[in-house]
């Protein structure tokens, strides 16, 4: 399976949602997604529960974005909720991919493509 | 301010201040007005004969003192006399002029055996005006508080202080932002535990190989004088602050997390991850184990071996349970200290709360529960964003770190605020309240009272001391064991049955008086029991203050000579045992207790309002319950001055 086959529409739709926040830049999104992927791979390995860990991955996504942007906190609870939810859903997708046996390295290659698609498509 | 607010605050302030002041006013009246007398006193382990000596104010007294067994020291609170009395010797001490009416303690000043610190007798200088002053003060405070609630204070008010008044500590200019940075820093927890861990190590070493005599051993002086007293203050001003710095569960926590500081990923605990039984999610074990430990207090606070054994058990349980079922289940539902600290924290002025609850309602992130890369989800298994009670909030400050919109903060509020605002009804907590309340009165009476026989019962055997290596010395004789059973029986029955039974009768009467026959007595009883949370805490604080005032020298000494081997590391090893203004403490204790009384009455009224939703009913129920609380205050006054 080529990495472009992994370009999942739902993931793209999720990422679209956070595009409007000016401080959320493609570079930091890419890094955050990679760390989420890393976490999910390790969590599967450790035999942890999908529901709980994807929730945690949502916070990981949120907090690594905040940190990379040099922000101490989100600007509003709505913003935090949205980014968290996006992170959680993407994490769940990634969990599905990895469970299906997709090579983690293929995911690493596809993550920049997601970002590219959402932020530079215009 | 309304008139009733000014009234209650003025009266309280005036009464509580004038009590200690009266102490200074009385003596000048009586200088040299009495006669000269000779009084024979015999000293023995661990009491005086007679146990109570009655004098007239103005009397000059020569004491003819004999020791019946070992060397004792003759010391009277408030007089600069400290004479050692050798076995068989008779010493004339005096003449001493007693110009201050009231009750004074005669103490042993030379360590003479395990229960030496509790070797006391009473000197009652008549006429005992102070007891009338105490009784009068109880009456004034009780009447003023009832009058204040008769004036129908608004729902959100205690003793004239609005419950809406809160200080957000993290917003205070200057220190607020520093404090916020410190508490949100991941290293915070580790850093504050570290020094305590060092102290723990020293306690183990001292208790294992140090001086077998408690007074000279770090483990006893630091744990049962310093820590024990300071924790009471910590609860009032800092809620479960101790739990946040306690090293007992820390080892287990660090192992299970495989980290000292950071958050581990993937989030697998190094632990068996067993589910914690629901049945244990309460305070029964802490309450009963606290009572159990209290039964061996005459041992615990005098023999290093027993203290070290207790600590060993706690630390092993703390670590093992963490590794079986993380996170803080041991702290929540096993640890005896955690139990009473949590119970009284219900009244604490400090609380971790959300700034704006509506934000938490909207929040789906809930990182305060699920955790985040910045923090663990609440280790005490709370939902911090919606938490309204301090009892199980361990002040780990994880939620302060985890909230993505910084909606959690640290607040100062009126004592007892939470209890006044909503009803709580848990039998385990009620009994924790009775046990703590009963023990406060009991300890004051037994340890600082003159009755040697009851101390003999608790003592079990007369071995001076033992460290862990000489633990076998503490094997009790059958006779000693049986007398201890009597002691244990009295204490347990008082705390587990007698006090609750009396409280139950009052609750039933209160319900009838309120005209709420249909209301379940159990509900009323449990709800009203929480008035004992602030009341009991304040009585313990009064006790703790005196403990420190009388025995401050021991902890200071052992820091220079922790093992009791004659070292002098910091130059404080030779400090003399010299109680600090010992005669004023009863007045201060009474003041603090009366503040507790006022709170208890007012909180009872708030609880009654929450129960019956009617001012008239609430007033009548409160009037009845106040009799119980006033009775306790009068009893305490008797113990202090009678
Ligand atoms: S404290 Fe913060 S994370 Fe927890 S519920 Fe409230 S807003 Fe959400
Ligand atoms: Cu003595």
XYZ file of C-alpha atoms and ligand atoms in Angstrom:
773
model
C 0.000 0.000 0.000
C 1.483 3.368 -0.963
C 1.437 6.136 1.540
C -1.038 8.210 -0.473
C -3.647 5.469 0.001
C -3.472 6.306 3.667
C -4.710 9.845 3.087
C -7.907 9.439 5.002
C -10.669 11.942 4.346
C -11.868 12.002 7.903
C -8.443 12.902 9.193
C -8.289 15.715 6.686
C -11.697 16.950 7.757
C -10.579 16.961 11.364
C -7.462 18.941 10.610
C -9.492 21.481 8.625
C -11.292 22.368 11.851
C -8.229 23.707 13.569
C -6.850 25.542 10.606
C -8.616 28.734 11.604
C -6.560 29.208 14.784
C -3.804 31.582 13.774
C -1.278 30.149 16.211
C -1.722 26.623 14.900
C 0.937 26.457 12.214
C 1.612 23.519 9.887
C 5.054 22.880 11.348
C 3.846 22.359 14.882
C 0.867 20.328 13.728
C 3.201 17.955 11.954
C 5.355 17.510 15.059
C 2.341 17.015 17.287
C 0.834 14.417 14.979
C 4.105 12.541 14.952
C 4.293 12.475 18.723
C 0.682 11.297 18.882
C 1.472 8.510 16.438
C 4.482 7.534 18.516
C 2.349 7.409 21.647
C -0.336 5.314 19.981
C 2.192 2.807 18.679
C 3.696 2.448 22.158
C 0.309 2.210 23.816
C -0.760 -0.605 21.509
C 2.493 -2.333 22.240
C 1.865 -1.961 25.987
C -1.591 -3.460 25.626
C -3.447 -0.375 26.874
C -7.090 0.411 26.253
C -7.976 2.175 23.013
C -10.660 4.436 24.454
C -8.629 5.715 27.366
C -5.393 6.186 25.477
C -6.966 7.964 22.539
C -8.467 10.395 25.041
C -5.045 10.908 26.499
C -3.620 11.313 22.992
C -6.116 14.129 22.491
C -4.576 15.977 25.434
C -1.153 15.168 24.091
C -2.055 16.732 20.761
C -3.482 19.800 22.457
C -0.633 20.317 24.880
C 2.124 19.717 22.383
C 0.557 22.304 20.077
C 0.304 24.753 22.958
C 3.837 24.119 24.005
C 5.269 24.399 20.507
C 3.404 27.668 20.045
C 4.805 28.914 23.351
C 1.357 29.207 24.884
C 0.637 28.481 28.518
C -3.025 27.794 27.929
C -5.693 27.716 25.267
C -7.582 30.950 24.619
C -10.958 29.516 25.492
C -12.481 26.276 26.603
C -14.164 25.987 23.192
C -10.793 26.142 21.484
C -9.324 23.578 23.884
C -12.320 21.298 23.380
C -12.032 21.472 19.608
C -8.313 20.802 19.364
C -8.575 18.044 21.926
C -11.409 16.370 20.051
C -9.562 16.592 16.763
C -6.503 15.039 18.391
C -8.537 12.280 19.943
C -10.294 11.375 16.697
C -7.081 11.348 14.715
C -5.472 9.218 17.396
C -8.309 6.771 17.091
C -7.826 6.667 13.322
C -4.126 6.054 13.772
C -4.911 3.322 16.247
C -7.092 1.708 13.596
C -4.369 1.934 10.964
C -1.758 0.437 13.212
C -4.105 -2.301 14.310
C -4.718 -3.152 10.667
C -1.024 -3.807 10.454
C 0.023 -0.708 8.600
C 3.701 0.007 8.885
C 4.351 2.839 11.382
C 6.953 4.251 9.065
C 4.380 4.616 6.321
C 2.363 6.695 8.758
C 5.374 8.866 9.458
C 5.614 9.562 5.757
C 1.951 10.349 5.359
C 1.703 12.814 8.215
C 3.510 15.632 6.311
C 1.202 14.973 3.396
C -1.849 15.569 5.584
C -0.440 18.850 6.750
C 0.546 19.803 3.223
C -2.952 19.089 1.971
C -4.753 21.059 4.640
C -2.489 24.062 4.936
C -1.142 24.553 1.447
C -3.852 23.305 -0.818
C -4.905 26.808 -1.918
C -22.283 45.445 57.671
C -25.532 44.446 59.311
C -26.016 44.953 63.013
C -26.081 41.213 63.775
C -22.768 40.791 61.976
C -21.093 43.500 64.025
C -22.662 42.095 67.170
C -21.421 38.534 66.801
C -17.961 39.509 65.689
C -17.512 42.022 68.485
C -18.730 39.631 71.151
C -16.563 36.794 69.869
C -13.517 38.967 69.608
C -14.095 40.522 73.035
C -14.635 37.168 74.767
C -11.799 35.342 73.092
C -9.336 38.126 73.783
C -10.445 38.874 77.306
C -9.977 35.271 78.413
C -6.172 35.331 78.151
C -6.176 38.932 79.373
C -8.018 37.974 82.556
C -5.070 35.788 83.368
C -2.866 38.830 83.748
C -5.368 40.853 85.756
C -6.096 38.449 88.579
C -2.843 37.934 90.517
C -2.070 41.484 91.645
C -5.214 41.442 93.778
C -4.060 38.763 96.140
C -0.378 39.274 96.952
C 0.363 38.101 100.463
C -3.214 37.809 101.662
C -3.124 34.156 102.774
C -1.447 32.038 105.417
C 1.742 29.960 105.421
C 1.322 26.196 105.134
C 3.430 23.071 104.867
C 2.215 20.425 102.422
C 3.608 16.931 102.017
C 3.911 15.627 98.488
C 5.041 12.164 97.439
C 6.259 11.486 93.945
C 6.143 8.136 92.241
C 6.163 6.813 88.703
C 3.937 8.423 87.204
C 2.011 10.602 89.562
C 1.891 12.631 92.727
C 0.255 11.921 96.074
C -2.012 13.742 96.593
C -3.187 14.074 93.027
C -4.843 17.385 93.727
C -3.723 20.001 96.199
C -6.143 22.714 97.302
C -4.846 26.115 98.421
C -6.312 29.536 99.171
C -5.191 32.357 96.981
C -2.415 34.341 98.651
C -1.116 31.277 100.542
C 2.581 30.748 101.083
C 3.455 27.097 100.837
C 6.441 24.987 101.773
C 6.352 21.621 99.983
C 7.919 18.647 101.749
C 8.646 16.426 98.799
C 9.587 12.748 98.914
C 10.281 10.357 96.104
C 8.963 6.844 96.574
C 10.932 5.211 93.783
C 13.349 6.866 91.365
C 14.709 10.372 90.959
C 12.027 12.862 89.986
C 12.005 16.585 89.398
C 9.634 18.953 91.145
C 8.303 21.703 88.956
C 5.270 23.978 89.170
C 3.930 25.745 86.103
C 4.556 29.444 86.274
C 7.155 29.347 89.042
C 10.848 29.295 88.496
C 11.426 26.212 90.580
C 12.968 23.007 89.402
C 14.322 20.732 92.130
C 15.384 17.168 91.664
C 14.264 14.769 94.363
C 16.362 11.646 94.912
C 14.810 8.338 95.979
C 14.143 8.243 99.700
C 15.159 11.841 100.176
C 12.759 14.473 101.539
C 13.265 17.977 100.272
C 11.721 21.187 101.489
C 10.807 23.459 98.626
C 9.506 26.936 99.177
C 7.974 28.975 100.554
C 6.131 29.702 97.340
C 3.467 32.354 97.206
C 0.341 31.553 95.185
C -1.237 34.826 94.152
C -2.959 33.597 91.053
C -6.269 31.837 91.525
C -7.022 28.855 89.292
C -5.534 25.501 88.484
C -1.847 24.856 87.991
C 0.097 21.814 86.991
C 2.698 20.240 89.133
C 5.051 18.398 86.817
C 7.920 16.011 86.992
C 10.973 17.744 85.554
C 13.432 14.844 85.504
C 12.874 12.055 82.983
C 11.928 9.185 85.246
C 10.373 6.579 82.976
C 8.244 6.084 79.904
C 5.257 8.124 81.025
C 7.373 10.841 82.564
C 6.040 13.571 80.255
C 2.568 12.899 81.603
C 3.504 12.842 85.279
C 1.414 15.724 86.573
C -0.769 16.779 89.485
C -3.158 19.676 89.976
C -2.793 22.558 92.346
C -6.108 24.303 92.684
C -5.818 27.765 94.143
C -9.216 28.708 95.492
C -11.473 30.463 95.021
C -11.156 29.129 91.505
C -12.329 32.271 89.729
C -10.939 31.235 86.352
C -13.345 28.338 86.092
C -16.223 30.766 86.592
C -14.694 33.013 83.994
C -14.458 30.018 81.649
C -18.043 29.001 82.316
C -19.135 32.581 81.828
C -17.282 32.773 78.541
C -18.944 29.554 77.347
C -22.315 31.064 78.194
C -21.544 34.381 76.498
C -20.311 32.732 73.310
C -23.195 30.285 73.147
C -25.844 32.921 73.822
C -24.287 35.387 71.401
C -24.112 32.798 68.651
C -27.695 31.729 69.179
C -28.806 35.367 69.263
C -26.970 35.938 66.012
C -28.708 33.084 64.249
C -32.039 34.120 65.766
C -31.617 37.319 63.767
C -31.831 35.104 60.685
C -28.467 35.607 59.020
C -28.381 35.127 55.251
C -27.828 31.546 54.075
C -24.305 32.152 52.858
C -22.843 33.446 56.087
C -20.948 32.045 59.065
C -20.367 34.122 62.203
C -20.934 37.267 60.222
C -18.481 36.363 57.479
C -19.916 36.045 54.015
C -19.089 32.722 52.428
C -18.718 34.431 49.080
C -15.612 36.109 50.338
C -12.749 34.173 48.887
C -9.177 34.963 48.073
C -7.736 33.432 44.949
C -4.202 32.783 46.132
C -2.813 32.424 42.644
C -4.066 35.896 41.761
C -2.574 37.683 44.753
C -0.227 40.333 43.459
C 3.417 39.446 43.760
C 3.398 36.012 45.343
C 0.476 34.716 43.294
C 2.324 34.225 40.075
C 5.365 32.801 41.824
C 3.209 30.327 43.683
C 1.442 29.408 40.482
C 4.715 28.749 38.732
C 6.001 26.693 41.628
C 2.898 24.540 41.997
C 2.584 23.987 38.271
C 6.206 23.002 37.969
C 6.499 19.222 37.632
C 9.373 19.061 40.062
C 7.258 20.507 42.870
C 6.057 17.250 44.346
C 9.420 15.557 44.339
C 11.110 18.597 45.815
C 8.770 18.895 48.780
C 8.863 15.199 49.536
C 12.622 14.984 49.531
C 13.324 16.700 52.871
C 10.541 14.724 54.498
C 12.016 11.544 53.161
C 15.318 12.451 54.778
C 13.526 13.013 58.082
C 11.835 9.639 57.674
C 15.171 7.931 57.189
C 16.458 9.547 60.329
C 13.363 8.386 62.177
C 14.059 4.829 61.112
C 17.674 4.959 62.116
C 16.916 6.635 65.430
C 14.073 4.275 66.208
C 16.161 1.239 65.362
C 19.463 1.918 67.049
C 18.975 5.229 68.864
C 18.460 5.935 72.525
C 15.636 3.726 73.784
C 14.224 6.557 75.858
C 11.627 8.486 73.929
C 12.537 11.931 75.203
C 16.028 11.618 73.764
C 15.086 9.946 70.518
C 14.512 11.806 67.275
C 11.691 9.494 66.260
C 9.566 10.320 69.284
C 10.302 13.991 69.732
C 9.897 14.825 66.077
C 6.899 12.666 65.285
C 4.805 12.888 68.410
C 5.539 16.426 69.450
C 6.524 18.374 66.371
C 4.724 16.614 63.543
C 1.653 15.712 65.509
C 1.128 19.295 66.636
C 2.033 20.955 63.360
C -0.306 18.761 61.363
C -3.292 20.152 63.238
C -2.371 23.665 62.169
C -1.619 22.454 58.680
C -5.139 21.054 58.399
C -6.761 24.324 59.397
C -4.626 26.477 57.146
C -3.672 23.993 54.453
C -6.235 21.212 54.273
C -4.470 18.010 53.187
C -1.225 19.833 52.570
C 0.533 17.135 54.542
C -0.692 14.453 52.150
C 0.914 16.423 49.350
C 4.330 16.228 50.989
C 4.077 12.853 52.725
C 6.810 10.378 51.831
C 4.838 7.245 52.783
C 3.199 6.608 49.396
C 5.997 8.297 47.436
C 8.202 5.257 46.969
C 5.335 3.255 45.546
C 4.370 6.163 43.369
C 7.846 6.579 41.948
C 8.195 2.886 41.217
C 4.762 2.553 39.628
C 5.407 5.609 37.469
C 8.987 4.625 36.724
C 9.677 8.336 37.179
C 10.566 10.698 39.988
C 9.181 13.752 38.298
C 7.850 13.420 34.755
C 4.730 11.821 33.329
C 5.383 8.357 31.970
C 4.408 7.186 28.491
C 3.010 4.824 27.374
C 0.801 5.063 30.409
C 1.320 1.673 31.849
C 1.858 1.593 35.606
C 4.555 -0.702 36.885
C 1.946 -2.323 39.046
C -0.559 -5.134 39.216
C -3.297 -2.648 38.308
C -5.925 -4.393 40.377
C -9.289 -2.741 40.783
C -9.699 -1.182 44.215
C -12.693 -2.729 45.997
C -15.608 -0.293 46.155
C -16.366 -1.399 49.680
C -13.155 0.238 50.812
C -13.921 3.640 49.330
C -14.686 5.183 52.694
C -13.132 6.114 55.977
C -13.906 3.105 58.132
C -10.405 1.667 58.085
C -8.718 5.025 58.720
C -11.155 5.783 61.532
C -10.763 2.444 63.244
C -7.027 2.267 62.745
C -6.689 5.767 64.119
C -8.599 4.646 67.173
C -6.447 1.525 67.373
C -3.280 3.563 67.279
C -4.698 5.884 69.892
C -5.116 2.944 72.217
C -1.401 2.291 72.212
C -0.495 5.944 72.512
C 1.090 5.501 75.954
C 3.511 3.150 74.197
C 3.747 4.855 70.907
C 4.764 8.238 72.170
C 7.290 6.939 74.661
C 9.033 3.959 73.055
C 10.903 4.510 69.799
C 10.539 0.852 68.823
C 6.760 1.111 68.631
C 6.861 4.271 66.555
C 9.309 2.762 64.117
C 7.236 -0.396 63.811
C 4.153 1.662 63.042
C 6.033 3.614 60.404
C 7.378 0.435 58.884
C 3.905 -1.011 58.616
C 2.571 2.189 57.063
C 5.342 2.559 54.567
C 5.237 -1.080 53.497
C 1.468 -0.922 53.108
C 1.762 2.375 51.275
C 4.248 1.009 48.777
C 2.675 -2.405 48.345
C -0.836 -1.079 47.859
C 0.408 1.430 45.330
C 1.985 -1.403 43.423
C -1.164 -3.482 43.617
C -3.706 -0.805 42.839
C -2.492 2.667 41.934
C -2.760 5.527 42.545
C -3.566 6.870 46.011
C -5.881 4.216 47.354
C -3.794 3.711 50.454
C -4.089 7.404 51.279
C -7.794 7.510 50.581
C -8.951 4.489 52.413
C -6.294 3.006 54.661
C -3.935 5.547 56.211
C -5.068 6.546 59.719
C -3.446 9.976 59.467
C -4.884 10.482 56.004
C -8.275 9.731 57.510
C -8.426 12.366 60.192
C -6.546 14.902 58.119
C -9.133 14.480 55.375
C -12.072 14.601 57.754
C -10.997 17.874 59.337
C -9.922 19.268 55.979
C -13.643 19.510 55.319
C -13.447 22.655 57.455
C -10.116 23.975 56.209
C -9.751 27.500 54.938
C -7.678 26.336 51.964
C -9.155 24.593 48.945
C -8.315 23.674 45.378
C -11.348 24.598 43.331
C -12.273 25.606 39.823
C -12.328 29.337 39.155
C -15.416 29.149 37.013
C -17.475 25.958 37.324
C -19.342 26.718 34.118
C -16.092 26.377 32.181
C -15.626 22.894 33.611
C -19.210 22.037 32.726
C -18.454 22.831 29.101
C -15.067 21.147 29.080
C -14.638 17.873 27.203
C -10.855 17.767 27.567
C -11.109 16.805 31.250
C -7.369 16.468 31.465
C -7.731 16.952 35.225
C -9.229 13.476 35.251
C -7.626 11.710 32.304
C -4.198 13.264 32.650
C -2.045 15.012 30.109
C 1.623 15.130 29.192
C 1.903 17.860 31.823
C 0.270 15.976 34.621
C -1.353 12.868 35.973
C -5.083 12.716 36.221
C -6.123 13.355 39.815
C -4.290 10.651 41.801
C -7.063 10.777 44.396
C -9.620 9.748 41.785
C -11.591 12.993 41.997
C -13.052 15.092 39.258
C -11.237 18.257 40.325
C -13.222 20.567 38.073
C -16.442 19.725 39.877
C -15.066 18.952 43.311
C -16.828 20.626 46.216
C -15.226 18.925 49.213
C -11.720 18.876 50.613
C -11.941 15.486 52.240
C -10.276 13.506 49.461
C -8.346 16.291 47.771
C -4.724 15.406 48.442
C -3.216 18.689 47.292
C -1.019 17.002 44.726
C -1.739 19.996 42.488
C -1.863 17.809 39.384
C -5.082 19.522 38.272
C -3.386 22.902 38.504
C -0.892 21.644 35.975
C -3.286 19.846 33.695
C -6.037 22.307 32.929
C -5.694 23.646 29.370
C -7.397 26.903 30.334
C -5.949 27.262 33.851
C -9.347 27.048 35.404
C -8.135 25.417 38.638
C -6.884 27.517 41.486
C -6.152 27.693 45.183
C -8.575 29.575 47.393
C -8.752 30.862 50.948
C -12.242 30.869 52.402
C -14.092 30.976 55.714
C -13.554 27.956 57.981
C -16.326 25.436 57.520
C -17.638 27.012 54.340
C -18.304 23.780 52.478
C -20.106 22.202 55.423
C -22.354 25.218 55.774
C -23.299 25.145 52.126
C -24.391 21.617 51.526
C -25.337 18.528 53.456
C -23.031 15.571 53.775
C -24.115 12.313 55.384
C -21.608 9.503 55.664
C -21.495 7.192 58.640
C -17.772 6.474 58.335
C -17.000 10.177 58.451
C -19.398 10.739 61.327
C -17.557 8.137 63.365
C -14.226 9.605 62.450
C -15.647 12.795 63.911
C -16.750 11.108 67.128
C -13.437 9.332 67.551
C -11.441 12.500 67.067
C -13.739 14.522 69.279
C -13.740 11.911 72.011
C -9.986 11.500 71.936
C -9.376 15.237 72.121
C -11.273 15.447 75.387
C -9.910 12.156 76.624
C -6.264 12.921 75.935
C -6.462 16.304 77.564
C -7.969 14.674 80.629
C -5.719 11.650 80.806
C -2.330 12.857 79.711
C -2.496 16.300 81.241
C -4.708 15.300 84.139
C -3.558 14.125 87.569
C -5.006 10.632 87.631
C -2.073 8.254 87.735
C -4.153 5.071 87.859
C -5.517 5.486 84.378
C -2.033 6.188 83.053
C -0.884 2.998 84.767
C -3.548 1.095 82.864
C -2.472 2.481 79.526
C 1.197 2.033 80.232
C 1.028 -1.775 80.274
C 4.565 -2.289 81.532
C 7.188 -0.260 83.154
C 10.139 -0.776 80.857
C 11.675 2.607 80.329
C 12.087 2.296 76.610
C 13.221 0.214 73.707
C 14.465 0.722 70.209
C 13.778 -1.734 67.436
C 16.798 -3.843 68.391
C 15.546 -4.240 71.940
C 11.909 -4.589 71.011
C 11.634 -7.825 73.017
C 11.860 -5.757 76.184
C 8.341 -4.634 75.538
C 6.786 -8.088 75.993
C 3.919 -7.316 78.321
C 3.099 -9.192 81.474
C -0.329 -10.766 81.662
C -1.287 -8.406 84.437
C -0.097 -5.425 82.436
C -1.999 -6.611 79.407
C -5.214 -6.984 81.337
C -4.963 -3.503 82.766
C -4.304 -2.195 79.264
C -7.469 -3.933 78.101
C -9.401 -1.896 80.646
C -7.867 1.257 79.248
C -8.551 0.229 75.676
C -12.109 -0.683 76.601
C -12.836 2.681 78.183
C -11.382 4.651 75.292
C -13.106 2.587 72.602
C -16.468 2.553 74.305
C -16.358 6.297 74.827
C -15.493 7.046 71.224
C -17.427 4.360 69.396
C -20.570 4.124 71.488
C -20.967 6.626 74.274
C -20.408 9.860 72.389
C -22.326 8.718 69.283
C -25.193 7.528 71.496
C -25.437 10.851 73.285
C -25.214 12.634 69.965
C -27.938 10.413 68.589
C -30.267 11.257 71.453
C -29.677 14.949 70.874
C -30.249 14.561 67.143
C -33.525 12.835 67.790
C -34.591 15.526 70.235
C -33.535 18.176 67.738
C -35.652 16.580 65.073
C -38.658 16.458 67.395
C -38.070 20.048 68.486
C -37.952 21.084 64.861
C -41.308 19.428 64.340
C -39.849 17.246 61.630
C -41.040 13.892 62.888
C -41.061 12.440 59.404
C -37.409 13.202 58.818
C -35.196 10.162 59.371
C -33.248 10.418 62.602
C -30.278 8.776 60.959
C -30.125 11.481 58.351
C -30.342 14.270 60.939
C -27.753 12.543 63.114
C -25.265 12.081 60.281
C -25.768 15.564 58.887
C -25.358 17.268 62.269
C -22.261 15.248 63.087
C -20.216 17.410 60.701
C -20.331 20.291 63.174
C -17.681 18.254 64.960
C -15.295 18.670 62.053
C -14.347 22.301 62.812
C -15.094 21.972 66.528
C -12.916 18.901 66.978
C -10.172 20.415 64.870
C -10.041 23.532 67.014
C -9.934 21.517 70.226
C -7.054 19.520 68.789
C -5.319 22.717 67.818
C -5.714 23.925 71.379
C -4.194 20.645 72.558
C -1.381 20.863 70.018
C -0.507 24.397 71.005
C -0.077 23.357 74.606
C 1.890 20.294 73.625
C 4.340 22.532 71.800
C 4.310 25.202 74.494
C 5.238 22.723 77.214
C 7.544 20.396 75.316
C 9.155 22.556 72.643
C 12.592 21.775 74.041
C 12.544 18.072 73.111
C 12.295 18.414 69.332
C 14.849 21.205 69.320
C 17.227 19.089 71.321
C 16.999 15.992 69.155
C 17.923 17.863 66.009
C 21.358 18.200 67.597
C 21.421 14.677 68.947
C 18.996 12.578 66.910
C 20.090 9.215 68.219
C 20.433 10.351 71.795
C 24.116 9.465 71.907
C 25.356 12.691 73.406
C 26.129 14.520 70.176
C 25.630 18.220 69.776
C 25.499 18.849 66.046
C 23.717 22.181 66.009
C 24.517 23.284 69.526
C 20.960 22.839 70.757
C 21.396 19.560 72.615
C 21.691 21.143 76.040
C 18.591 23.291 75.909
C 16.769 22.974 79.172
C 13.265 21.596 79.378
C 11.437 24.759 80.324
C 7.744 25.101 79.479
C 6.994 28.338 77.688
C 4.521 30.425 79.735
C 2.748 27.256 80.837
C 0.070 28.915 82.937
C -1.362 30.918 80.094
C -2.083 27.923 77.867
C -5.378 26.893 79.461
C -6.738 30.365 78.755
C -5.598 30.231 75.157
C -6.947 26.693 74.824
C -10.307 27.808 76.121
C -10.392 30.722 73.685
C -9.725 28.465 70.741
C -12.290 25.951 71.957
C -14.901 28.684 72.260
C -14.286 29.759 68.707
C -14.927 26.111 67.827
C -18.127 26.204 69.860
C -19.414 29.270 68.019
C -18.598 27.618 64.705
C -20.242 24.355 65.731
C -23.467 26.121 66.679
C -23.530 28.228 63.550
C -22.716 25.332 61.237
C -25.376 23.236 62.930
C -27.823 25.998 62.062
C -26.656 26.034 58.445
C -26.986 22.261 58.247
C -30.445 22.497 59.801
C -31.433 25.116 57.221
C -30.232 22.811 54.468
C -32.193 19.945 56.024
C -35.455 21.620 56.999
C -35.442 24.675 54.708
C -37.157 26.681 57.406
C -35.679 29.211 59.807
C -38.002 28.393 62.716
C -37.365 24.659 62.509
C -33.667 25.176 62.064
C -33.467 27.421 65.116
C -35.214 24.911 67.325
C -33.062 22.031 66.159
C -29.946 24.133 66.608
C -30.965 25.095 70.121
C -31.137 21.433 71.078
C -27.859 20.480 69.418
C -26.201 23.476 71.046
C -26.755 21.841 74.417
C -24.469 19.036 73.317
C -21.818 21.439 72.062
C -22.035 23.660 75.129
C -21.812 20.563 77.318
C -18.607 19.568 75.587
C -17.170 23.060 76.074
C -18.081 23.020 79.770
C -16.510 19.621 80.153
C -13.366 20.902 78.507
C -13.365 23.940 80.799
C -13.565 21.572 83.794
C -10.644 19.557 82.506
C -8.582 22.698 82.040
C -9.484 24.637 85.150
C -11.824 22.659 87.419
S -10.326 21.775 35.605
Fe -9.785 22.256 33.529
S -9.539 20.237 32.577
Fe -10.665 19.913 34.464
S -12.784 20.039 33.839
Fe -12.222 22.094 34.489
S -11.636 23.097 32.586
Fe -11.606 20.907 32.198
Cu 8.999 11.608 87.440
